[in-house]
Each structure stands twice: as structure tokens, then as C-alpha cells.
PDB file of N, CA and C in Angstrom:
ATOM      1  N   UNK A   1    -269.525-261.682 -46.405  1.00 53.00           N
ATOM      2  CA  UNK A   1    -270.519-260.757 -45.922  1.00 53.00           C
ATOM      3  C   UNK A   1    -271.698-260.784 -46.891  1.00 53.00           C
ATOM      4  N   UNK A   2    -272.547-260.609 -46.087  1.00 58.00           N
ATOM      5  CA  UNK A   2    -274.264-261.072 -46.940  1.00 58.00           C
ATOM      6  C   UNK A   2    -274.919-259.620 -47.512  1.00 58.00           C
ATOM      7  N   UNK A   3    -275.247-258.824 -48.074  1.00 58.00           N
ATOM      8  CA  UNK A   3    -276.243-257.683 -47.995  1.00 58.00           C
ATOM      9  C   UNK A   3    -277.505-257.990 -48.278  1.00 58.00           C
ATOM     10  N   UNK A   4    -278.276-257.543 -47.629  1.00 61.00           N
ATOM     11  CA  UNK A   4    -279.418-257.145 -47.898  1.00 61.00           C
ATOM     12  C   UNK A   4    -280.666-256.141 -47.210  1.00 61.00           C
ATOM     13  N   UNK A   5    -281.090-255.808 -48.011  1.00 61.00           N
ATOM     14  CA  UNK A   5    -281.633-254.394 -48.222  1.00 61.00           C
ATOM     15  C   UNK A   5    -281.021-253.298 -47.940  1.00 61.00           C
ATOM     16  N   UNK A   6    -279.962-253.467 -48.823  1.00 60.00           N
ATOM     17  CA  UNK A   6    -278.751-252.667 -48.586  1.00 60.00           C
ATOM     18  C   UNK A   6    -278.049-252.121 -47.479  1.00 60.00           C
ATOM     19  N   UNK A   7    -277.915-253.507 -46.282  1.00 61.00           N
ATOM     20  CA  UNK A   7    -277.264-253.521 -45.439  1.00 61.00           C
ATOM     21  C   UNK A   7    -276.617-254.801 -45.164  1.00 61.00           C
ATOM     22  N   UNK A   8    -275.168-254.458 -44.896  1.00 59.00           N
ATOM     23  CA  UNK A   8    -274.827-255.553 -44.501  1.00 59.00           C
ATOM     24  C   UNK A   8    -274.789-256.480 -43.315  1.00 59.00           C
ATOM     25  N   UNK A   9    -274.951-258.155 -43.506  1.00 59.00           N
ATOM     26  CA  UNK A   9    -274.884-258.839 -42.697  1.00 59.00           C
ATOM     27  C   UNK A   9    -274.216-259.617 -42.457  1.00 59.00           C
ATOM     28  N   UNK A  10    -273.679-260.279 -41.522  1.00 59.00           N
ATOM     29  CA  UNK A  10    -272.920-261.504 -41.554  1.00 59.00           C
ATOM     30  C   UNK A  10    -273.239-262.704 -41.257  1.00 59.00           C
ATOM     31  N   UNK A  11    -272.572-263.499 -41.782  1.00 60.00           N
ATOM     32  CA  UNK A  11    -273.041-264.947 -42.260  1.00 60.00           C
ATOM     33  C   UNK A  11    -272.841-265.578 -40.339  1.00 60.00           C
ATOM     34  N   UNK A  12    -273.780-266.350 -40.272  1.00 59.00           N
ATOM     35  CA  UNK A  12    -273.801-267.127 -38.842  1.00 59.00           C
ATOM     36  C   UNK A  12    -273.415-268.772 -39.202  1.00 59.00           C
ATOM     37  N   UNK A  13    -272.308-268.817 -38.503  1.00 59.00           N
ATOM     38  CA  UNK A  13    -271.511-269.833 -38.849  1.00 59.00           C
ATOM     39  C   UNK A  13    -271.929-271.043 -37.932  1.00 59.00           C
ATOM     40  N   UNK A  14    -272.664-270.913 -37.253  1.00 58.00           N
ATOM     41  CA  UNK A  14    -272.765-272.006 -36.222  1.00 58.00           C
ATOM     42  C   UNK A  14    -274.139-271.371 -35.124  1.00 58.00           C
ATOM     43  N   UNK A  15    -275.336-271.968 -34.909  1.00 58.00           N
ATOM     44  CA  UNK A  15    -276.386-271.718 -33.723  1.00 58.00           C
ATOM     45  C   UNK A  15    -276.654-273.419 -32.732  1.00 58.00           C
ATOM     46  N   UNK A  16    -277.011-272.289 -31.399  1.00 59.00           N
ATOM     47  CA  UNK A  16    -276.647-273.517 -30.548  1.00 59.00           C
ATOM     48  C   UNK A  16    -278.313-273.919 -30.627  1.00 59.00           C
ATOM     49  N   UNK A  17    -278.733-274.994 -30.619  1.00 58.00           N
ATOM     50  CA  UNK A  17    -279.778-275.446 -30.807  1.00 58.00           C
ATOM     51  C   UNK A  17    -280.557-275.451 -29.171  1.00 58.00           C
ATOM     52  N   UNK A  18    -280.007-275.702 -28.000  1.00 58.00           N
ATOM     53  CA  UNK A  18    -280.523-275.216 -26.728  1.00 58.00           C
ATOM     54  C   UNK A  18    -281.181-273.775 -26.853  1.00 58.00           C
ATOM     55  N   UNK A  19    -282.184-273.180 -26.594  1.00 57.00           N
ATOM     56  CA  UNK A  19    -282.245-272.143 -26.461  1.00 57.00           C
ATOM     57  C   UNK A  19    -283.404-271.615 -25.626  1.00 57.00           C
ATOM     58  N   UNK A  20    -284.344-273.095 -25.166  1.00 69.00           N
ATOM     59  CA  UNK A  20    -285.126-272.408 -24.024  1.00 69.00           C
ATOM     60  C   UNK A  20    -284.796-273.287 -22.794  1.00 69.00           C
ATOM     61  N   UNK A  21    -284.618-272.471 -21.821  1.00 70.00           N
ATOM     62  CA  UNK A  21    -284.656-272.827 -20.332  1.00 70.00           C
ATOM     63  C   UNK A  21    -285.119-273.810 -19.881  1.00 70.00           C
ATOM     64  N   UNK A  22    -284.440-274.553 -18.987  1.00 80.00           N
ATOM     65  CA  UNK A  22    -285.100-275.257 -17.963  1.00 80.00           C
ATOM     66  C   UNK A  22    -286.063-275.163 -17.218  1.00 80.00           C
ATOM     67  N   UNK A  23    -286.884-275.779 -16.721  1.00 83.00           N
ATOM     68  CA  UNK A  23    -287.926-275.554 -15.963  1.00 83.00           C
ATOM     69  C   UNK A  23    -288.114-276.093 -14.829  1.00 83.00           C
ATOM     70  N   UNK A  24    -288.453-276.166 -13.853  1.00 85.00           N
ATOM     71  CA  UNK A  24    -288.264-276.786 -12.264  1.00 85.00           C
ATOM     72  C   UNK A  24    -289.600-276.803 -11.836  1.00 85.00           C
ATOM     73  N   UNK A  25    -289.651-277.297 -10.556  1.00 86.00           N
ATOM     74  CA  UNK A  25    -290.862-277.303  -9.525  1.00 86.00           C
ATOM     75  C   UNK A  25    -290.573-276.560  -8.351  1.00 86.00           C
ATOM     76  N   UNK A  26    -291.168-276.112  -7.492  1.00 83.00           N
ATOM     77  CA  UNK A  26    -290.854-275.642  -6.229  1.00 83.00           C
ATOM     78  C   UNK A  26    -291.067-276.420  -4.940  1.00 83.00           C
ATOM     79  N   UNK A  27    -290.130-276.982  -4.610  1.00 84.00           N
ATOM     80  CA  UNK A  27    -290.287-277.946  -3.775  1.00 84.00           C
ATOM     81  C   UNK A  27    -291.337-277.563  -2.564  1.00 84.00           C
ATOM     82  N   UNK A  28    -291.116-276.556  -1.943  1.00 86.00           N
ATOM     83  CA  UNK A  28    -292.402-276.023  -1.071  1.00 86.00           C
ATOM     84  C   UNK A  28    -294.121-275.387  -1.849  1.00 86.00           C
ATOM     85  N   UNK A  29    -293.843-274.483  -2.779  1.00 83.00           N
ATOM     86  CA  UNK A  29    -295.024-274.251  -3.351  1.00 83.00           C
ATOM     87  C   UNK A  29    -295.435-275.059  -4.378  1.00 83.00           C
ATOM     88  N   UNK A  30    -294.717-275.599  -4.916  1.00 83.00           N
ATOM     89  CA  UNK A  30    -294.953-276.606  -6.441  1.00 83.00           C
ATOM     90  C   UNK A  30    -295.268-275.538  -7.387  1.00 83.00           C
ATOM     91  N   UNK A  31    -295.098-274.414  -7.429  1.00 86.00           N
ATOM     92  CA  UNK A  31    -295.303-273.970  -8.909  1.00 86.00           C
ATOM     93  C   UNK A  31    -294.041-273.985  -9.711  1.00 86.00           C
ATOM     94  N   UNK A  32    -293.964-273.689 -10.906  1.00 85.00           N
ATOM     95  CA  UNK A  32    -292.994-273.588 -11.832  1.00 85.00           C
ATOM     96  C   UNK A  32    -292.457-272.891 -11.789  1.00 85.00           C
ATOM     97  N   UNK A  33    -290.837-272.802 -12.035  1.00 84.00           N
ATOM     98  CA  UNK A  33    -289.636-271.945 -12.087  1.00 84.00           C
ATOM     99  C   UNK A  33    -289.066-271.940 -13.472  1.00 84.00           C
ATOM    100  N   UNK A  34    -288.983-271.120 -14.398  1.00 83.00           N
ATOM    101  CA  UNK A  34    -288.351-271.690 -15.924  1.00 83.00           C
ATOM    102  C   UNK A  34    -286.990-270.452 -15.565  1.00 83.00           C
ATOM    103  N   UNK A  35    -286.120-271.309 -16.054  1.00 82.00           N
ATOM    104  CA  UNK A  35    -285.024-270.326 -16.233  1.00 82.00           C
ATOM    105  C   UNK A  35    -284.893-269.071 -17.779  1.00 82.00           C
ATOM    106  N   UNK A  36    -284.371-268.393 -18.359  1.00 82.00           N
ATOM    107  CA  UNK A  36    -283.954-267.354 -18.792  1.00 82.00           C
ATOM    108  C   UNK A  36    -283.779-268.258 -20.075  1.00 82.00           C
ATOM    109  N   UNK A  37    -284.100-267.889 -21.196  1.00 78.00           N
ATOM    110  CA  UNK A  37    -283.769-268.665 -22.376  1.00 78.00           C
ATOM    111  C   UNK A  37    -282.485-267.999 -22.839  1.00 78.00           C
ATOM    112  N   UNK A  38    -281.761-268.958 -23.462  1.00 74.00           N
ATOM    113  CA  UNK A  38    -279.884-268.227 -23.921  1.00 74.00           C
ATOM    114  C   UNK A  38    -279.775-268.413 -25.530  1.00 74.00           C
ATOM    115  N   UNK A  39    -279.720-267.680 -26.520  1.00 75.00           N
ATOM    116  CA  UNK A  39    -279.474-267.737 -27.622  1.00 75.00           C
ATOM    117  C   UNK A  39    -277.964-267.683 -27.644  1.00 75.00           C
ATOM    118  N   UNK A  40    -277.189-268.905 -28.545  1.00 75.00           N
ATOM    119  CA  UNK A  40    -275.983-268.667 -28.488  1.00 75.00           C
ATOM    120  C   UNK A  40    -275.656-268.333 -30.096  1.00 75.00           C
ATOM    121  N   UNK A  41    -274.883-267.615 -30.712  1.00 78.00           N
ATOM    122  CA  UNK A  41    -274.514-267.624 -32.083  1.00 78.00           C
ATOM    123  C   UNK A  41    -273.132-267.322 -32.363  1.00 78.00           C
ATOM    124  N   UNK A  42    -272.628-268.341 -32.869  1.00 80.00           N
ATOM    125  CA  UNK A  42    -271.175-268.251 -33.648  1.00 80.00           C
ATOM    126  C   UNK A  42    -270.867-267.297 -34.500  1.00 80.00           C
ATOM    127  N   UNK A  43    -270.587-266.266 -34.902  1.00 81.00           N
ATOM    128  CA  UNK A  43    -270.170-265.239 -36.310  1.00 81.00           C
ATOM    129  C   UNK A  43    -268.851-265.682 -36.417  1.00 81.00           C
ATOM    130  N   UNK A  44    -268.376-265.743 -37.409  1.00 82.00           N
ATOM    131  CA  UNK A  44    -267.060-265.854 -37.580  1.00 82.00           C
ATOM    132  C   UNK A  44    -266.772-264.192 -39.069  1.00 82.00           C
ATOM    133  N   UNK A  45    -266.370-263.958 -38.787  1.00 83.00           N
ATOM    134  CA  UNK A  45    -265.496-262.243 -39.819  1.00 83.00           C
ATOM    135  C   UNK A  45    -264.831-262.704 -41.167  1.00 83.00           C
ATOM    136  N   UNK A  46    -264.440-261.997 -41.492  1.00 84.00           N
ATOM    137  CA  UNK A  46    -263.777-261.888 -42.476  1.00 84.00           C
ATOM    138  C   UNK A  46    -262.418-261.347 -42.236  1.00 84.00           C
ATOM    139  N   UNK A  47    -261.087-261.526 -42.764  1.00 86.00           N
ATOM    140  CA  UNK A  47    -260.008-261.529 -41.639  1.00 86.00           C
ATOM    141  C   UNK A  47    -259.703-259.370 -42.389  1.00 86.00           C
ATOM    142  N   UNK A  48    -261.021-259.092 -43.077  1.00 88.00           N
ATOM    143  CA  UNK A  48    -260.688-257.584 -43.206  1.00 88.00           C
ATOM    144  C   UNK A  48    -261.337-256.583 -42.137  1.00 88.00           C
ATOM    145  N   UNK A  49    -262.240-257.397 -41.466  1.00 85.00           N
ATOM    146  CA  UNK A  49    -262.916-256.896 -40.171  1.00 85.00           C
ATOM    147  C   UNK A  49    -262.237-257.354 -38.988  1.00 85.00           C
ATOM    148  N   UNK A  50    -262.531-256.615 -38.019  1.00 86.00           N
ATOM    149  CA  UNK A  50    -262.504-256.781 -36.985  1.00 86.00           C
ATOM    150  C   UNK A  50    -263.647-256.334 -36.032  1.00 86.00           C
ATOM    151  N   UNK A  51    -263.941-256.835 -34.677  1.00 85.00           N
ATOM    152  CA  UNK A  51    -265.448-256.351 -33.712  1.00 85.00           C
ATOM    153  C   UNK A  51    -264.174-255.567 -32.490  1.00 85.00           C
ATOM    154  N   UNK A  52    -265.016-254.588 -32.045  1.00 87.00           N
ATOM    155  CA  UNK A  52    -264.803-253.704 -31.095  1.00 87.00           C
ATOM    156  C   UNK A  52    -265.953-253.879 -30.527  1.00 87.00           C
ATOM    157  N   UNK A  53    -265.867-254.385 -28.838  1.00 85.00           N
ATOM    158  CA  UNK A  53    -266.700-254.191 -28.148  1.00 85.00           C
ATOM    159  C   UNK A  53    -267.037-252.767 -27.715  1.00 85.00           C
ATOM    160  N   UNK A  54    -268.629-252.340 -27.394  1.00 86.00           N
ATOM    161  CA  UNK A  54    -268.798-251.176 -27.526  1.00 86.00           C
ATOM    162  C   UNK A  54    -268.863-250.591 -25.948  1.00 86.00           C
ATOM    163  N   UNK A  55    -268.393-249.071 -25.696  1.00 82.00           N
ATOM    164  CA  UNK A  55    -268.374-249.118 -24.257  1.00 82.00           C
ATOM    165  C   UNK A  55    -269.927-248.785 -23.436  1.00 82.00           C
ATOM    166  N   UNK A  56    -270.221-249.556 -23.033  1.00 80.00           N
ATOM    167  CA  UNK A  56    -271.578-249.662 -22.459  1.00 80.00           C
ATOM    168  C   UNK A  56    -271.830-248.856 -21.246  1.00 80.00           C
ATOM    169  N   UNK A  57    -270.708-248.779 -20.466  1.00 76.00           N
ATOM    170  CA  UNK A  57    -270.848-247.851 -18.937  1.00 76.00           C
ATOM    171  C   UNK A  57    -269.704-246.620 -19.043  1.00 76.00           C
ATOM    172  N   UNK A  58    -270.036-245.680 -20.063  1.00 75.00           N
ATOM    173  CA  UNK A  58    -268.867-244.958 -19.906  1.00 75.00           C
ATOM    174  C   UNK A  58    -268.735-244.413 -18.824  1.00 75.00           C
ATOM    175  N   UNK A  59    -267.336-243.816 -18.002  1.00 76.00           N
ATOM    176  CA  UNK A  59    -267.253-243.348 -16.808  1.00 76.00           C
ATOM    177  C   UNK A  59    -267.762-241.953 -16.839  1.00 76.00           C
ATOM    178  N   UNK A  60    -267.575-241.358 -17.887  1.00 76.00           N
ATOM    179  CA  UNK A  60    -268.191-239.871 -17.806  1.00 76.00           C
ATOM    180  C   UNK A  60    -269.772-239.919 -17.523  1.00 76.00           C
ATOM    181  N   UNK A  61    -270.131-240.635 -17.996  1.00 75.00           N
ATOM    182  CA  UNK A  61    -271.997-240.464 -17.367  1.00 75.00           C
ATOM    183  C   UNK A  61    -272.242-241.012 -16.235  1.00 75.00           C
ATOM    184  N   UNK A  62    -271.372-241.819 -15.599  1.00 75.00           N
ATOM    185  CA  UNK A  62    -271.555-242.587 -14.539  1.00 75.00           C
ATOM    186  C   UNK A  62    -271.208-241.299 -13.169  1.00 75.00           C
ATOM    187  N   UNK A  63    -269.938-240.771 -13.712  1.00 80.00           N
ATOM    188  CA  UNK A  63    -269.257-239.535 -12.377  1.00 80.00           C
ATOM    189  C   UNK A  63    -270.531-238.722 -12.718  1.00 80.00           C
ATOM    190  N   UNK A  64    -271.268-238.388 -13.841  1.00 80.00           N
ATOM    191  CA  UNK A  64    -272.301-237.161 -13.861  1.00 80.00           C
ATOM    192  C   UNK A  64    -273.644-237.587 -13.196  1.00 80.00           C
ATOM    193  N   UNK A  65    -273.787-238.771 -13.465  1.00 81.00           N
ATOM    194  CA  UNK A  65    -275.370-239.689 -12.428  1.00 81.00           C
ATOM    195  C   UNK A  65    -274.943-239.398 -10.679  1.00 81.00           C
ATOM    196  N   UNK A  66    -273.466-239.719 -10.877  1.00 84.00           N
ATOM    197  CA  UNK A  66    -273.498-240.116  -9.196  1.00 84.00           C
ATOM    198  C   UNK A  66    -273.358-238.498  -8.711  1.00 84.00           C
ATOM    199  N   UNK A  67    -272.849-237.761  -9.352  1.00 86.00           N
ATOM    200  CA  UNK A  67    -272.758-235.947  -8.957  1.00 86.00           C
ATOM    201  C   UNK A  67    -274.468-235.725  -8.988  1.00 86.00           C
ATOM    202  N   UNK A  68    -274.828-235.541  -9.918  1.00 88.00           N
ATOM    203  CA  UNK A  68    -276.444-235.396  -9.650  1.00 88.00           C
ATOM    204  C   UNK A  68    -277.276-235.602  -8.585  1.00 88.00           C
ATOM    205  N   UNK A  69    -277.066-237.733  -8.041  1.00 88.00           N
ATOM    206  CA  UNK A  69    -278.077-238.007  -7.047  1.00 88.00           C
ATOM    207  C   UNK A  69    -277.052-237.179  -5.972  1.00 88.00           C
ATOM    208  N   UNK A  70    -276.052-236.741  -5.717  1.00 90.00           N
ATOM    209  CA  UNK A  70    -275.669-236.513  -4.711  1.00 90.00           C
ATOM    210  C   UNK A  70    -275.752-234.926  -4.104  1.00 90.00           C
ATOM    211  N   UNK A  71    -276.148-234.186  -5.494  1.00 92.00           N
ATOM    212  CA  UNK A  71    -276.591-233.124  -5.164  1.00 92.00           C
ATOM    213  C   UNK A  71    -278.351-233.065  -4.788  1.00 92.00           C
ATOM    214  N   UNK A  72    -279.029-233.834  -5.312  1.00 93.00           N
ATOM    215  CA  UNK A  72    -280.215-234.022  -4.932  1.00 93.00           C
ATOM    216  C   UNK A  72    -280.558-234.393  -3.492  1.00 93.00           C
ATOM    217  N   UNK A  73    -279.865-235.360  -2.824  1.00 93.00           N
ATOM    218  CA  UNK A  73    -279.658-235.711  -1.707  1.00 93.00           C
ATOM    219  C   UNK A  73    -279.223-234.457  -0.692  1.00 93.00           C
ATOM    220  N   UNK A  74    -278.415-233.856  -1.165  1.00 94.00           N
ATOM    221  CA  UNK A  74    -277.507-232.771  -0.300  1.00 94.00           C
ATOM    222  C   UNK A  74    -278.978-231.987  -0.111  1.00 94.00           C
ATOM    223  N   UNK A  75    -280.023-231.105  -1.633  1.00 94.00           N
ATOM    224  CA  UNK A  75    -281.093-230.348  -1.357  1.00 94.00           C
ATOM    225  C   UNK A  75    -281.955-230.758  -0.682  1.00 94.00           C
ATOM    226  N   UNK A  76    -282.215-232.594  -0.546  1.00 91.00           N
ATOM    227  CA  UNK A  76    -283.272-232.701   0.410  1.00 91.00           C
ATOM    228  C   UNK A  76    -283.119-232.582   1.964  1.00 91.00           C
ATOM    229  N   UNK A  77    -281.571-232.777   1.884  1.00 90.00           N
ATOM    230  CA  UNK A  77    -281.444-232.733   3.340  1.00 90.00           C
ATOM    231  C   UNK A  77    -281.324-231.284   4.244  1.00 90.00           C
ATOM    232  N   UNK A  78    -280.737-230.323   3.228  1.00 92.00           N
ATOM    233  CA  UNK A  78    -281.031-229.174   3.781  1.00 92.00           C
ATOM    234  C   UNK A  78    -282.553-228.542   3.697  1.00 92.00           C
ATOM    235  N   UNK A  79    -283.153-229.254   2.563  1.00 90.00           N
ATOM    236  CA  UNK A  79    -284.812-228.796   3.067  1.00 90.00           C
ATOM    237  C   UNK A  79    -285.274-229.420   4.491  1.00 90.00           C
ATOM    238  N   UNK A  80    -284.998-230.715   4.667  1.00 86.00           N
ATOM    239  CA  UNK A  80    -284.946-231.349   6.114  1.00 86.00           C
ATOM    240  C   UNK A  80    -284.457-230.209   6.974  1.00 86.00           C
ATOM    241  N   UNK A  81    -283.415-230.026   7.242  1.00 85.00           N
ATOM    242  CA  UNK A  81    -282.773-229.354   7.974  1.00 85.00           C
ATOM    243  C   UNK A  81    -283.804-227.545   8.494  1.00 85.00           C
ATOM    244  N   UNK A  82    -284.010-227.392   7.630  1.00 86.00           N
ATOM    245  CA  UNK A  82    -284.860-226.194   7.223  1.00 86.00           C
ATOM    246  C   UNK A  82    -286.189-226.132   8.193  1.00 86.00           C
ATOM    247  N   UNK A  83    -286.993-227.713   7.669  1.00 83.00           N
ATOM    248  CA  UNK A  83    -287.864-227.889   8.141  1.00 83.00           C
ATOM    249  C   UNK A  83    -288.395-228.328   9.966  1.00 83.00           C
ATOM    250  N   UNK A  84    -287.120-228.312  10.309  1.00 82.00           N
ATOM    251  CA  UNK A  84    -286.791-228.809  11.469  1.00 82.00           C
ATOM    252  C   UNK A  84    -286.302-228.213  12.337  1.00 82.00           C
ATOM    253  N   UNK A  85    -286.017-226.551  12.051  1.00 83.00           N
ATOM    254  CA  UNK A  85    -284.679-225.662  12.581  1.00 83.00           C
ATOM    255  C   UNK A  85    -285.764-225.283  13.957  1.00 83.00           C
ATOM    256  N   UNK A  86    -286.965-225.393  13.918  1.00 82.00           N
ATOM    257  CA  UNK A  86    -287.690-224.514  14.778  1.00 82.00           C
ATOM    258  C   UNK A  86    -288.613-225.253  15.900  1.00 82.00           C
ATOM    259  N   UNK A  87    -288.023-227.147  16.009  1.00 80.00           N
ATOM    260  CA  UNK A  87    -288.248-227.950  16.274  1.00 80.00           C
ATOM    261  C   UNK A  87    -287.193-228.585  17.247  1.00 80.00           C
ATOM    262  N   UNK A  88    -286.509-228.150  17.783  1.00 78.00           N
ATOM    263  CA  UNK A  88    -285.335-229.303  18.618  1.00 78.00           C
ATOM    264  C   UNK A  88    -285.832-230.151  19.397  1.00 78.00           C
ATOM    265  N   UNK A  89    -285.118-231.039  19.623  1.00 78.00           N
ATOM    266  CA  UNK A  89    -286.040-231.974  20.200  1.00 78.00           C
ATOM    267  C   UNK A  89    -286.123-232.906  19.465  1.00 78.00           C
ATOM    268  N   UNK A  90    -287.140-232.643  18.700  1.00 77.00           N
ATOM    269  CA  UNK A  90    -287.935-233.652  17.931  1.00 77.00           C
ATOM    270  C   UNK A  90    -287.518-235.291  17.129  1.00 77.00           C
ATOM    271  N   UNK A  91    -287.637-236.177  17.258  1.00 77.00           N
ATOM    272  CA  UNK A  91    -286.856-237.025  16.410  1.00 77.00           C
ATOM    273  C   UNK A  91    -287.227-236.795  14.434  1.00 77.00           C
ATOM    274  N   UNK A  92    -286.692-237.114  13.735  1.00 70.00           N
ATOM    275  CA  UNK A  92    -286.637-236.358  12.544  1.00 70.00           C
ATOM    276  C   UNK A  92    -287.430-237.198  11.401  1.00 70.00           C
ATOM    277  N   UNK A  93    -288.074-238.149  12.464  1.00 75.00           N
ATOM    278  CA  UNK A  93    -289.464-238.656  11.482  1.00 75.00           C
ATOM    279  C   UNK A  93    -290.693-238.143  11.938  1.00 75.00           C
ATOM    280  N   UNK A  94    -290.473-237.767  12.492  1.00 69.00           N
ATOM    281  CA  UNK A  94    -291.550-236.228  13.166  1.00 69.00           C
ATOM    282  C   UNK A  94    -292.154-235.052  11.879  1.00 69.00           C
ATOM    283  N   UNK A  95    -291.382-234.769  11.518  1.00 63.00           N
ATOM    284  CA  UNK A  95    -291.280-233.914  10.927  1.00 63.00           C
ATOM    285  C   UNK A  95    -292.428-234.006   9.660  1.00 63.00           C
ATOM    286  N   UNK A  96    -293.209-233.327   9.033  1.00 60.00           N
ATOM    287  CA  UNK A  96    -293.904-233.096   7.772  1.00 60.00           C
ATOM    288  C   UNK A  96    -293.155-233.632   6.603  1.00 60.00           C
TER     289      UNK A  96
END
């Protein structure tokens, strides 16, 4: 393990020398298509470490996003509903 500026780093054991994209033509328009450039890097540890991948989509914020839009949805539709009560008939792109 490397420090510096009083943080530590780790040593990169291996870089893939590819790292910008391909590029193409467009067979109908002819302009250029470049693909996504990929940095690859080897780390190798120290056998006193170990990596824990970190959890990126926890489920608790995910059930609280999808409760949210779904209460938002529920208020617009009863404002719809609201807006429309004094209207039958009407198809419901009618409406203001």
C-alpha cells in the first residue's frame, strides 16, 4: 500500500492499454459513431485487505421512490377526478 498525502493508495498492478473506443461510419448518414471509452485496471490487495462491493441500489430507497411516485400519481388523479366531476360525458383530455 502506497500513501500519499496522507492517504492511502493502492499499487495498480496491471493497465489495459485499449482505452479509447472504436469508431464507425454510418452506413446511411456517413457520420461518425465512436463507442464509450473503457478504462480497465488490475489492483491486486494485500492478503490483510479485503474489497466489499458497495450497495448501490439499496431496497429501502427504492420501496420509498416507488411509494412516493405512487402517491403522487394517486393526487393527480384524484385532482383529475375532481376536475371532471361536473363534466360527464366528456372524454378526459377535455379537461383543463
Amino acid at each position: 500500500m502506497i500513501k500519499r498525502n496522507g492517504k492511502a493508495c493502492l499499487q495498480v498492478s496491471e493497465l489495459d492499454d485499449d482505452v479509447s473506443g472504436k469508431t464507425k461510419t454510418d452506413q446511411r448518414r456517413g457520420f461518425v459513431i465512436k463507442e464509450d471509452d473503457h478504462k480497465l485496471a488490475y489492483v491486486t490487495l494485500p492478503r490483510e485487505q479485503s474489497f466489499k462491493f458497495p450497495d448501490l441500489f439499496p431496497e429501502e430507497e427504492k420501496i420509498l421512490d416507488d411509494n412516493k411516485s405512487m402517491d403522487e400519481a394517486k393526487q393527480g388523479f384524484t385532482k383529475f377526478l375532481d376536475r371532471t366531476k361536473t363534466r360527464p360525458g366528456l372524454p378526459g383530455w377535455f379537461s383543463y
